[in-house]
Amino acid sequence: MTLNHQIVLDNRPQGEATVANFKLVEAAIPALQDGQVLVKHHFMSLDPYMRGRMNESKSYAVPQPLGQVMIGGTVGEVVDSQHPKFKVGDQVVGMGGWQEYSVVDANVLGALRKVDTTHVPLSHYLGAVGMPGVTAWYGLVKIINPKAGETVTVSAASGAVGSAYGALAKARGCRVVGIAGGKDKCDYVVNELGFDACIDYKEHKDYLSLSKALREACPNGIDGHFENVGGMVLDAVMLRTNAFARIAVCGMIAGYDGAPLPMSNPALILINRMKIEGFIVSEHMEVWPEALNELGTLVGTGQLRPRESVAQGLAAAPEAFLGLLKGKNFGKQLVKLI
C-alpha cells in the first residue's frame, strides 16, 4: 500500500509563525469509493492567506484545524478514478493541501478541474492562471474598474497576484506602478512585466519617504490601488490618491502575526471620497471563467511572463512558507513534489 506524506498544523503560532508549528506525518491511502478520484500532486501552492488560517481568531474563514493537513491549492495527475468524468492521466487543479496525494470527491462542484497544458505550464494553474491571477483580475476589474490613462498601483508587485495585476492593467491602457522589496524584484517588474515604474520600499524608512517616491513615479496621482501588504505601504499610497480613488484590499501581510496595523491618515478616505473594499476571491466564483480565459491568453501569448520560486519536496514547505511571509520568494511560491 502506498503511503501518503502530509504536513499538518501541530500547534498555533504565538506571534511569528515557526517551523515548530508544523509536523510531517504519514498515512495510508484509502481505497477509493464511488465518485472519488486519487490525485498525485506535482506542485502545491504556498500563499499568504494560509498564515491567517493558522490563527484561532475570528476571520473570513474558519481556522485551520489542528492535527489536519494544511489547506492549499495543488496541481497534479489523476492516478486512479472511480468517477466517469476523470480518467487516469488527466491533469487537474484542486485544493489537495500540503500532501503528496489527495482523495477527492469529484461529485462536489468545483472540487477538481481538468486543465490544458498545451500552452500553459501545469504549475501556472496555481499562480497566474489560478487563484492569484483571478484575485488580481477581480480587484482590478470589479473594484478599481480603471479607465485607460489612469494610474494604478499595487504592492507586492513581483508576486503572483501583483504580476498578473500589472499585465491586466497594461492591457487596459493604464499607467502601472509597482511597489516591491529589492532592486532585483523592481527590475523584473519593469523590464519583464512591463510596469511603467517600480519603487523599492526597502529604501524607505517611513511612509512619508515612500510617499515622496510615489509622487515622483505617479505625477498625476493614484486613481486605483491593489493592497496586499498594508501598514506603511498603504499609508504612503493614501497620501498620493486622487479624488474618488478606489482601493481593493486583498491582503494585510504586514499584520499577519497578530499586531494591529494602525492607519496614519484615515481622514483621507473622506477628503478624497475613496472607495475601499476588501474581498475574498473564492466568494466570487461566477467571474472565474471570464478571468481565467483572459489570464490564460496573456500567458499563452507571452504578455504575462510569471516568475516562480520552487522549493523541492514536501519537507521543505514550512521553511519556504515562512520565507514567503518575509518576502524571500521571487514570484509565485511553489513546492515541487515529484
mmCIF file of C-alpha atoms in Angstrom:
data_model
loop_
_atom_site.group_PDB
_atom_site.id
_atom_site.type_symbol
_atom_site.label_atom_id
_atom_site.label_comp_id
_atom_site.label_asym_id
_atom_site.label_seq_id
_atom_site.Cartn_x
_atom_site.Cartn_y
_atom_site.Cartn_z
ATOM 1 C CA MET A 1 0.000 0.000 0.000
ATOM 2 C CA THR A 2 1.323 3.444 -0.977
ATOM 3 C CA LEU A 3 1.998 5.814 1.898
ATOM 4 C CA ASN A 4 0.993 9.456 1.718
ATOM 5 C CA HIS A 5 3.267 12.001 3.388
ATOM 6 C CA GLN A 6 1.459 15.012 4.819
ATOM 7 C CA ILE A 7 2.171 18.200 6.755
ATOM 8 C CA VAL A 8 -0.326 19.063 9.481
ATOM 9 C CA LEU A 9 -0.709 22.102 11.720
ATOM 10 C CA ASP A 10 0.602 20.777 15.024
ATOM 11 C CA ASN A 11 0.121 23.913 17.171
ATOM 12 C CA ARG A 12 -0.867 27.533 16.715
ATOM 13 C CA PRO A 13 1.711 30.334 16.425
ATOM 14 C CA GLN A 14 2.295 32.641 19.361
ATOM 15 C CA GLY A 15 3.203 35.753 17.391
ATOM 16 C CA GLU A 16 5.501 34.934 14.480
ATOM 17 C CA ALA A 17 4.984 31.534 12.839
ATOM 18 C CA THR A 18 7.833 28.997 13.075
ATOM 19 C CA VAL A 19 8.740 25.604 11.631
ATOM 20 C CA ALA A 20 7.766 24.084 15.004
ATOM 21 C CA ASN A 21 4.090 24.875 14.262
ATOM 22 C CA PHE A 22 4.090 22.132 11.607
ATOM 23 C CA LYS A 23 4.536 18.355 11.720
ATOM 24 C CA LEU A 24 5.379 15.882 8.951
ATOM 25 C CA VAL A 25 3.311 12.681 9.196
ATOM 26 C CA GLU A 26 2.451 9.710 7.015
ATOM 27 C CA ALA A 27 -0.824 7.915 6.388
ATOM 28 C CA ALA A 28 -2.072 5.057 4.240
ATOM 29 C CA ILE A 29 -4.070 5.967 1.138
ATOM 30 C CA PRO A 30 -7.588 4.536 1.498
ATOM 31 C CA ALA A 31 -9.364 2.539 -1.220
ATOM 32 C CA LEU A 32 -11.472 4.766 -3.434
ATOM 33 C CA GLN A 33 -15.228 4.935 -3.003
ATOM 34 C CA ASP A 34 -17.658 5.518 -5.850
ATOM 35 C CA GLY A 35 -17.239 9.040 -7.260
ATOM 36 C CA GLN A 36 -13.770 9.554 -5.765
ATOM 37 C CA VAL A 37 -10.525 10.347 -7.582
ATOM 38 C CA LEU A 38 -6.941 9.838 -6.401
ATOM 39 C CA VAL A 39 -4.609 12.667 -7.401
ATOM 40 C CA LYS A 40 -0.820 12.576 -7.229
ATOM 41 C CA HIS A 41 0.319 16.153 -6.656
ATOM 42 C CA HIS A 42 3.066 17.565 -8.849
ATOM 43 C CA PHE A 43 3.086 21.035 -7.283
ATOM 44 C CA MET A 44 1.451 22.623 -4.270
ATOM 45 C CA SER A 45 0.861 26.302 -3.653
ATOM 46 C CA LEU A 46 2.072 28.424 -0.749
ATOM 47 C CA ASP A 47 0.069 31.627 -0.202
ATOM 48 C CA PRO A 48 -0.019 34.400 2.413
ATOM 49 C CA TYR A 49 -3.660 33.713 3.358
ATOM 50 C CA MET A 50 -2.516 30.458 4.967
ATOM 51 C CA ARG A 51 -0.876 32.425 7.779
ATOM 52 C CA GLY A 52 -4.232 33.917 8.799
ATOM 53 C CA ARG A 53 -5.815 30.460 8.846
ATOM 54 C CA MET A 54 -3.193 29.300 11.371
ATOM 55 C CA ASN A 55 -4.628 31.695 13.975
ATOM 56 C CA GLU A 56 -7.666 30.829 16.064
ATOM 57 C CA SER A 57 -9.020 34.378 15.952
ATOM 58 C CA LYS A 58 -12.162 35.340 14.046
ATOM 59 C CA SER A 59 -11.623 35.818 10.313
ATOM 60 C CA TYR A 60 -13.422 35.429 6.992
ATOM 61 C CA ALA A 61 -12.775 31.674 7.077
ATOM 62 C CA VAL A 62 -12.674 29.024 9.773
ATOM 63 C CA PRO A 63 -9.224 28.445 11.313
ATOM 64 C CA GLN A 64 -7.049 25.608 10.059
ATOM 65 C CA PRO A 65 -7.892 22.677 12.386
ATOM 66 C CA LEU A 66 -5.040 21.328 14.494
ATOM 67 C CA GLY A 67 -3.779 17.895 13.516
ATOM 68 C CA GLN A 68 -5.173 18.125 9.986
ATOM 69 C CA VAL A 69 -3.439 18.600 6.626
ATOM 70 C CA MET A 70 -2.650 22.246 5.898
ATOM 71 C CA ILE A 71 -5.034 23.748 3.370
ATOM 72 C CA GLY A 72 -3.691 24.712 -0.048
ATOM 73 C CA GLY A 73 -4.033 24.562 -3.798
ATOM 74 C CA THR A 74 -2.466 21.724 -5.775
ATOM 75 C CA VAL A 75 -1.975 20.607 -9.361
ATOM 76 C CA GLY A 76 -1.276 17.058 -10.368
ATOM 77 C CA GLU A 77 -2.299 13.928 -12.206
ATOM 78 C CA VAL A 78 -5.161 11.513 -11.741
ATOM 79 C CA VAL A 79 -3.653 8.109 -10.867
ATOM 80 C CA ASP A 80 -6.892 6.286 -10.013
ATOM 81 C CA SER A 81 -10.531 7.144 -10.607
ATOM 82 C CA GLN A 82 -13.973 5.959 -9.649
ATOM 83 C CA HIS A 83 -15.652 8.885 -11.419
ATOM 84 C CA PRO A 84 -16.755 8.815 -15.083
ATOM 85 C CA LYS A 85 -15.582 12.357 -15.855
ATOM 86 C CA PHE A 86 -11.982 11.792 -14.751
ATOM 87 C CA LYS A 87 -9.573 9.224 -16.148
ATOM 88 C CA VAL A 88 -6.042 8.184 -15.253
ATOM 89 C CA GLY A 89 -3.584 10.678 -16.717
ATOM 90 C CA ASP A 90 -5.857 13.716 -16.568
ATOM 91 C CA GLN A 91 -4.054 16.809 -15.281
ATOM 92 C CA VAL A 92 -6.095 18.600 -12.651
ATOM 93 C CA VAL A 93 -6.143 21.506 -10.219
ATOM 94 C CA GLY A 94 -7.773 21.366 -6.792
ATOM 95 C CA MET A 95 -7.335 22.057 -3.084
ATOM 96 C CA GLY A 96 -5.382 18.954 -2.144
ATOM 97 C CA GLY A 97 -3.402 20.585 0.663
ATOM 98 C CA TRP A 98 0.139 20.027 1.925
ATOM 99 C CA GLN A 99 0.490 16.356 0.998
ATOM 100 C CA GLU A 100 1.705 14.122 -1.815
ATOM 101 C CA TYR A 101 -1.690 12.596 -2.692
ATOM 102 C CA SER A 102 -5.309 13.570 -2.165
ATOM 103 C CA VAL A 103 -8.562 11.622 -2.401
ATOM 104 C CA VAL A 104 -11.163 13.951 -3.913
ATOM 105 C CA ASP A 105 -14.934 13.594 -4.077
ATOM 106 C CA ALA A 106 -15.290 14.605 -7.725
ATOM 107 C CA ASN A 107 -19.073 14.930 -7.369
ATOM 108 C CA VAL A 108 -18.550 18.117 -5.357
ATOM 109 C CA LEU A 109 -18.885 21.060 -7.730
ATOM 110 C CA GLY A 110 -15.526 22.762 -8.261
ATOM 111 C CA ALA A 111 -13.533 20.283 -6.156
ATOM 112 C CA LEU A 112 -11.430 19.212 -9.138
ATOM 113 C CA ARG A 113 -10.946 20.834 -12.538
ATOM 114 C CA LYS A 114 -9.187 19.448 -15.601
ATOM 115 C CA VAL A 115 -6.626 21.781 -17.178
ATOM 116 C CA ASP A 116 -4.984 22.057 -20.585
ATOM 117 C CA THR A 117 -1.188 22.320 -20.514
ATOM 118 C CA THR A 118 -0.737 22.766 -24.283
ATOM 119 C CA HIS A 119 0.102 26.465 -23.947
ATOM 120 C CA VAL A 120 0.111 26.996 -20.176
ATOM 121 C CA PRO A 121 2.528 25.045 -17.924
ATOM 122 C CA LEU A 122 0.820 22.993 -15.205
ATOM 123 C CA SER A 123 2.385 24.991 -12.370
ATOM 124 C CA HIS A 124 0.907 28.264 -13.673
ATOM 125 C CA TYR A 125 -2.572 26.993 -12.774
ATOM 126 C CA LEU A 126 -1.563 27.684 -9.155
ATOM 127 C CA GLY A 127 -0.424 31.209 -9.988
ATOM 128 C CA ALA A 128 -1.068 33.443 -12.966
ATOM 129 C CA VAL A 129 -3.863 31.240 -14.359
ATOM 130 C CA GLY A 130 -5.182 30.224 -10.955
ATOM 131 C CA MET A 131 -6.414 31.738 -7.718
ATOM 132 C CA PRO A 132 -3.763 34.531 -7.554
ATOM 133 C CA GLY A 133 -4.461 35.593 -11.130
ATOM 134 C CA VAL A 134 -8.218 35.657 -10.585
ATOM 135 C CA THR A 135 -7.612 37.628 -7.383
ATOM 136 C CA ALA A 136 -5.761 40.288 -9.377
ATOM 137 C CA TRP A 137 -8.474 40.274 -12.055
ATOM 138 C CA TYR A 138 -11.328 40.725 -9.586
ATOM 139 C CA GLY A 139 -9.659 43.552 -7.670
ATOM 140 C CA LEU A 140 -8.753 45.419 -10.841
ATOM 141 C CA VAL A 141 -11.866 44.822 -12.934
ATOM 142 C CA LYS A 142 -14.656 44.683 -10.363
ATOM 143 C CA ILE A 143 -13.435 47.117 -7.687
ATOM 144 C CA ILE A 144 -10.925 49.534 -9.241
ATOM 145 C CA ASN A 145 -12.511 49.413 -12.716
ATOM 146 C CA PRO A 146 -9.906 51.723 -14.292
ATOM 147 C CA LYS A 147 -10.250 53.846 -17.397
ATOM 148 C CA ALA A 148 -7.473 53.985 -19.995
ATOM 149 C CA GLY A 149 -4.900 56.573 -18.971
ATOM 150 C CA GLU A 150 -5.494 56.270 -15.235
ATOM 151 C CA THR A 151 -2.653 55.473 -12.841
ATOM 152 C CA VAL A 152 -2.917 52.308 -10.770
ATOM 153 C CA THR A 153 -0.530 50.862 -8.208
ATOM 154 C CA VAL A 154 -0.008 47.509 -6.499
ATOM 155 C CA SER A 155 2.031 46.366 -3.508
ATOM 156 C CA ALA A 156 3.998 43.070 -3.644
ATOM 157 C CA ALA A 157 4.241 43.812 -7.359
ATOM 158 C CA SER A 158 6.608 40.974 -8.267
ATOM 159 C CA GLY A 159 4.454 38.270 -6.654
ATOM 160 C CA ALA A 160 1.855 36.031 -8.237
ATOM 161 C CA VAL A 161 -1.002 38.486 -7.723
ATOM 162 C CA GLY A 162 0.980 41.635 -8.463
ATOM 163 C CA SER A 163 2.480 40.386 -11.717
ATOM 164 C CA ALA A 164 -0.926 39.350 -13.071
ATOM 165 C CA TYR A 165 -2.404 42.685 -11.969
ATOM 166 C CA GLY A 166 0.251 44.563 -13.938
ATOM 167 C CA ALA A 167 -0.394 42.647 -17.152
ATOM 168 C CA LEU A 168 -4.154 43.062 -16.808
ATOM 169 C CA ALA A 169 -3.848 46.790 -16.099
ATOM 170 C CA LYS A 170 -1.462 47.414 -19.011
ATOM 171 C CA ALA A 171 -3.911 45.603 -21.304
ATOM 172 C CA ARG A 172 -6.469 48.226 -20.240
ATOM 173 C CA GLY A 173 -4.215 51.163 -21.087
ATOM 174 C CA CYS A 174 -3.286 52.172 -17.542
ATOM 175 C CA ARG A 175 -0.082 53.625 -16.172
ATOM 176 C CA VAL A 176 1.031 50.911 -13.754
ATOM 177 C CA VAL A 177 3.403 51.470 -10.835
ATOM 178 C CA GLY A 178 4.553 48.671 -8.564
ATOM 179 C CA ILE A 179 5.933 48.554 -5.037
ATOM 180 C CA ALA A 180 8.309 45.671 -4.277
ATOM 181 C CA GLY A 181 11.189 44.754 -1.991
ATOM 182 C CA GLY A 182 14.653 44.879 -3.548
ATOM 183 C CA LYS A 183 16.315 46.074 -6.750
ATOM 184 C CA ASP A 184 16.107 42.664 -8.465
ATOM 185 C CA LYS A 185 12.359 42.486 -7.965
ATOM 186 C CA CYS A 186 11.854 46.061 -9.153
ATOM 187 C CA ASP A 187 13.989 45.435 -12.248
ATOM 188 C CA TYR A 188 11.893 42.356 -13.074
ATOM 189 C CA VAL A 189 8.647 44.282 -12.583
ATOM 190 C CA VAL A 190 9.726 46.994 -15.036
ATOM 191 C CA ASN A 191 11.864 45.073 -17.551
ATOM 192 C CA GLU A 192 9.978 41.762 -17.807
ATOM 193 C CA LEU A 193 6.454 42.547 -16.636
ATOM 194 C CA GLY A 194 6.280 45.916 -18.391
ATOM 195 C CA PHE A 195 5.274 48.134 -15.467
ATOM 196 C CA ASP A 196 5.916 51.842 -16.026
ATOM 197 C CA ALA A 197 7.832 52.129 -12.745
ATOM 198 C CA CYS A 198 8.541 50.241 -9.530
ATOM 199 C CA ILE A 199 9.539 51.544 -6.125
ATOM 200 C CA ASP A 200 11.749 49.598 -3.719
ATOM 201 C CA TYR A 201 10.071 50.040 -0.349
ATOM 202 C CA LYS A 202 13.222 48.768 1.400
ATOM 203 C CA GLU A 203 14.934 52.046 0.503
ATOM 204 C CA HIS A 204 12.442 53.981 2.640
ATOM 205 C CA LYS A 205 12.345 54.104 6.426
ATOM 206 C CA ASP A 206 8.846 55.549 6.779
ATOM 207 C CA TYR A 207 5.659 56.147 4.822
ATOM 208 C CA LEU A 208 6.452 59.807 4.165
ATOM 209 C CA SER A 209 9.657 58.893 2.348
ATOM 210 C CA LEU A 210 7.881 56.169 0.385
ATOM 211 C CA SER A 211 5.083 58.569 -0.467
ATOM 212 C CA LYS A 212 7.585 61.073 -1.868
ATOM 213 C CA ALA A 213 8.906 58.364 -4.201
ATOM 214 C CA LEU A 214 5.331 57.571 -5.235
ATOM 215 C CA ARG A 215 4.744 61.244 -6.067
ATOM 216 C CA GLU A 216 7.673 61.140 -8.499
ATOM 217 C CA ALA A 217 6.501 57.863 -10.070
ATOM 218 C CA CYS A 218 2.858 58.950 -10.207
ATOM 219 C CA PRO A 219 2.919 62.635 -11.225
ATOM 220 C CA ASN A 220 -0.824 62.589 -11.905
ATOM 221 C CA GLY A 221 -1.660 60.924 -8.594
ATOM 222 C CA ILE A 222 -3.101 57.454 -7.991
ATOM 223 C CA ASP A 223 -6.575 56.529 -9.224
ATOM 224 C CA GLY A 224 -6.604 52.871 -8.141
ATOM 225 C CA HIS A 225 -4.557 50.721 -5.794
ATOM 226 C CA PHE A 226 -4.422 46.995 -5.040
ATOM 227 C CA GLU A 227 -3.273 46.287 -1.483
ATOM 228 C CA ASN A 228 -1.508 43.084 -0.450
ATOM 229 C CA VAL A 229 0.621 44.414 2.418
ATOM 230 C CA GLY A 230 -0.927 47.224 4.477
ATOM 231 C CA GLY A 231 0.931 49.233 7.101
ATOM 232 C CA MET A 232 3.491 51.751 5.845
ATOM 233 C CA VAL A 233 2.790 50.927 2.197
ATOM 234 C CA LEU A 234 -0.919 51.690 2.415
ATOM 235 C CA ASP A 235 -0.247 54.901 4.358
ATOM 236 C CA ALA A 236 2.150 56.065 1.639
ATOM 237 C CA VAL A 237 -0.278 55.274 -1.173
ATOM 238 C CA MET A 238 -3.179 57.058 0.511
ATOM 239 C CA LEU A 239 -1.226 60.326 0.572
ATOM 240 C CA ARG A 240 -0.967 60.190 -3.232
ATOM 241 C CA THR A 241 -4.537 59.185 -4.061
ATOM 242 C CA ASN A 242 -6.763 61.341 -6.233
ATOM 243 C CA ALA A 243 -10.376 62.232 -5.515
ATOM 244 C CA PHE A 244 -12.645 59.209 -5.986
ATOM 245 C CA ALA A 245 -9.733 56.761 -5.856
ATOM 246 C CA ARG A 246 -10.569 53.057 -5.466
ATOM 247 C CA ILE A 247 -8.585 50.677 -3.271
ATOM 248 C CA ALA A 248 -9.032 46.908 -3.464
ATOM 249 C CA VAL A 249 -7.831 45.232 -0.265
ATOM 250 C CA CYS A 250 -6.784 41.625 -0.733
ATOM 251 C CA GLY A 251 -4.158 41.100 1.967
ATOM 252 C CA MET A 252 -2.552 42.659 5.017
ATOM 253 C CA ILE A 253 0.586 40.572 5.244
ATOM 254 C CA ALA A 254 2.287 43.198 7.437
ATOM 255 C CA GLY A 255 -0.174 42.276 10.186
ATOM 256 C CA TYR A 256 -0.421 38.500 9.882
ATOM 257 C CA ASP A 257 1.494 37.973 13.111
ATOM 258 C CA GLY A 258 -1.395 39.494 15.046
ATOM 259 C CA ALA A 259 -0.117 43.003 15.786
ATOM 260 C CA PRO A 260 -2.610 45.795 14.971
ATOM 261 C CA LEU A 261 -1.997 47.820 11.796
ATOM 262 C CA PRO A 262 -2.988 51.428 12.526
ATOM 263 C CA MET A 263 -3.780 53.791 9.641
ATOM 264 C CA SER A 264 -1.953 57.128 9.768
ATOM 265 C CA ASN A 265 -4.394 59.337 7.863
ATOM 266 C CA PRO A 266 -7.904 57.817 7.794
ATOM 267 C CA ALA A 267 -9.379 61.280 7.137
ATOM 268 C CA LEU A 268 -8.144 60.912 3.539
ATOM 269 C CA ILE A 269 -10.938 58.379 2.974
ATOM 270 C CA LEU A 270 -13.410 61.219 3.440
ATOM 271 C CA ILE A 271 -11.338 64.007 1.897
ATOM 272 C CA ASN A 272 -10.800 62.057 -1.330
ATOM 273 C CA ARG A 273 -14.201 60.304 -1.237
ATOM 274 C CA MET A 274 -12.412 56.982 -1.599
ATOM 275 C CA LYS A 275 -13.920 53.580 -2.121
ATOM 276 C CA ILE A 276 -12.044 50.949 -0.101
ATOM 277 C CA GLU A 277 -13.302 47.388 -0.485
ATOM 278 C CA GLY A 278 -11.943 44.149 0.864
ATOM 279 C CA PHE A 279 -12.740 40.921 -0.933
ATOM 280 C CA ILE A 280 -12.212 37.164 -0.880
ATOM 281 C CA VAL A 281 -11.906 35.751 -4.389
ATOM 282 C CA SER A 282 -13.488 32.389 -3.520
ATOM 283 C CA GLU A 283 -16.747 34.234 -2.831
ATOM 284 C CA HIS A 284 -16.943 35.316 -6.475
ATOM 285 C CA MET A 285 -16.770 32.045 -8.391
ATOM 286 C CA GLU A 286 -19.052 33.463 -11.081
ATOM 287 C CA VAL A 287 -16.182 35.543 -12.534
ATOM 288 C CA TRP A 288 -13.580 32.762 -12.626
ATOM 289 C CA PRO A 289 -14.275 31.511 -16.185
ATOM 290 C CA GLU A 290 -14.001 35.015 -17.677
ATOM 291 C CA ALA A 291 -10.912 35.843 -15.628
ATOM 292 C CA LEU A 292 -9.133 32.545 -16.353
ATOM 293 C CA ASN A 293 -9.798 32.920 -20.062
ATOM 294 C CA GLU A 294 -8.124 36.353 -20.166
ATOM 295 C CA LEU A 295 -5.244 35.264 -17.925
ATOM 296 C CA GLY A 296 -4.617 32.114 -19.985
ATOM 297 C CA THR A 297 -4.470 34.220 -23.133
ATOM 298 C CA LEU A 298 -1.985 36.647 -21.558
ATOM 299 C CA VAL A 299 0.314 33.788 -20.520
ATOM 300 C CA GLY A 300 -0.106 31.857 -23.772
ATOM 301 C CA THR A 301 0.772 34.917 -25.873
ATOM 302 C CA GLY A 302 3.715 35.944 -23.702
ATOM 303 C CA GLN A 303 2.122 39.167 -22.439
ATOM 304 C CA LEU A 304 2.390 37.815 -18.905
ATOM 305 C CA ARG A 305 5.652 36.080 -18.006
ATOM 306 C CA PRO A 306 5.258 34.979 -14.387
ATOM 307 C CA ARG A 307 8.227 34.007 -12.239
ATOM 308 C CA GLU A 308 8.189 31.069 -9.841
ATOM 309 C CA SER A 309 10.154 30.207 -6.717
ATOM 310 C CA VAL A 310 10.184 26.432 -6.322
ATOM 311 C CA ALA A 311 11.081 24.535 -3.148
ATOM 312 C CA GLN A 312 11.910 20.842 -3.576
ATOM 313 C CA GLY A 313 9.991 18.217 -1.635
ATOM 314 C CA LEU A 314 7.183 18.296 0.905
ATOM 315 C CA ALA A 315 9.541 18.630 3.890
ATOM 316 C CA ALA A 316 10.757 21.973 2.503
ATOM 317 C CA ALA A 317 7.267 23.530 2.624
ATOM 318 C CA PRO A 318 7.350 25.088 6.135
ATOM 319 C CA GLU A 319 10.655 26.921 5.561
ATOM 320 C CA ALA A 320 9.501 28.068 2.115
ATOM 321 C CA PHE A 321 6.221 29.295 3.589
ATOM 322 C CA LEU A 322 7.960 31.292 6.327
ATOM 323 C CA GLY A 323 10.264 32.758 3.672
ATOM 324 C CA LEU A 324 7.230 33.811 1.644
ATOM 325 C CA LEU A 325 5.873 35.749 4.626
ATOM 326 C CA LYS A 326 9.173 37.663 4.785
ATOM 327 C CA GLY A 327 9.296 38.350 1.050
ATOM 328 C CA LYS A 328 12.142 35.920 0.286
ATOM 329 C CA ASN A 329 10.313 34.410 -2.687
ATOM 330 C CA PHE A 330 10.529 35.797 -6.219
ATOM 331 C CA GLY A 331 7.160 35.447 -7.918
ATOM 332 C CA LYS A 332 4.786 32.607 -7.142
ATOM 333 C CA GLN A 333 5.979 30.305 -4.329
ATOM 334 C CA LEU A 334 5.513 26.617 -5.108
ATOM 335 C CA VAL A 335 6.656 23.288 -3.717
ATOM 336 C CA LYS A 336 7.545 20.603 -6.266
ATOM 337 C CA LEU A 337 6.504 17.143 -5.107
ATOM 338 C CA ILE A 338 7.703 14.876 -7.947
#
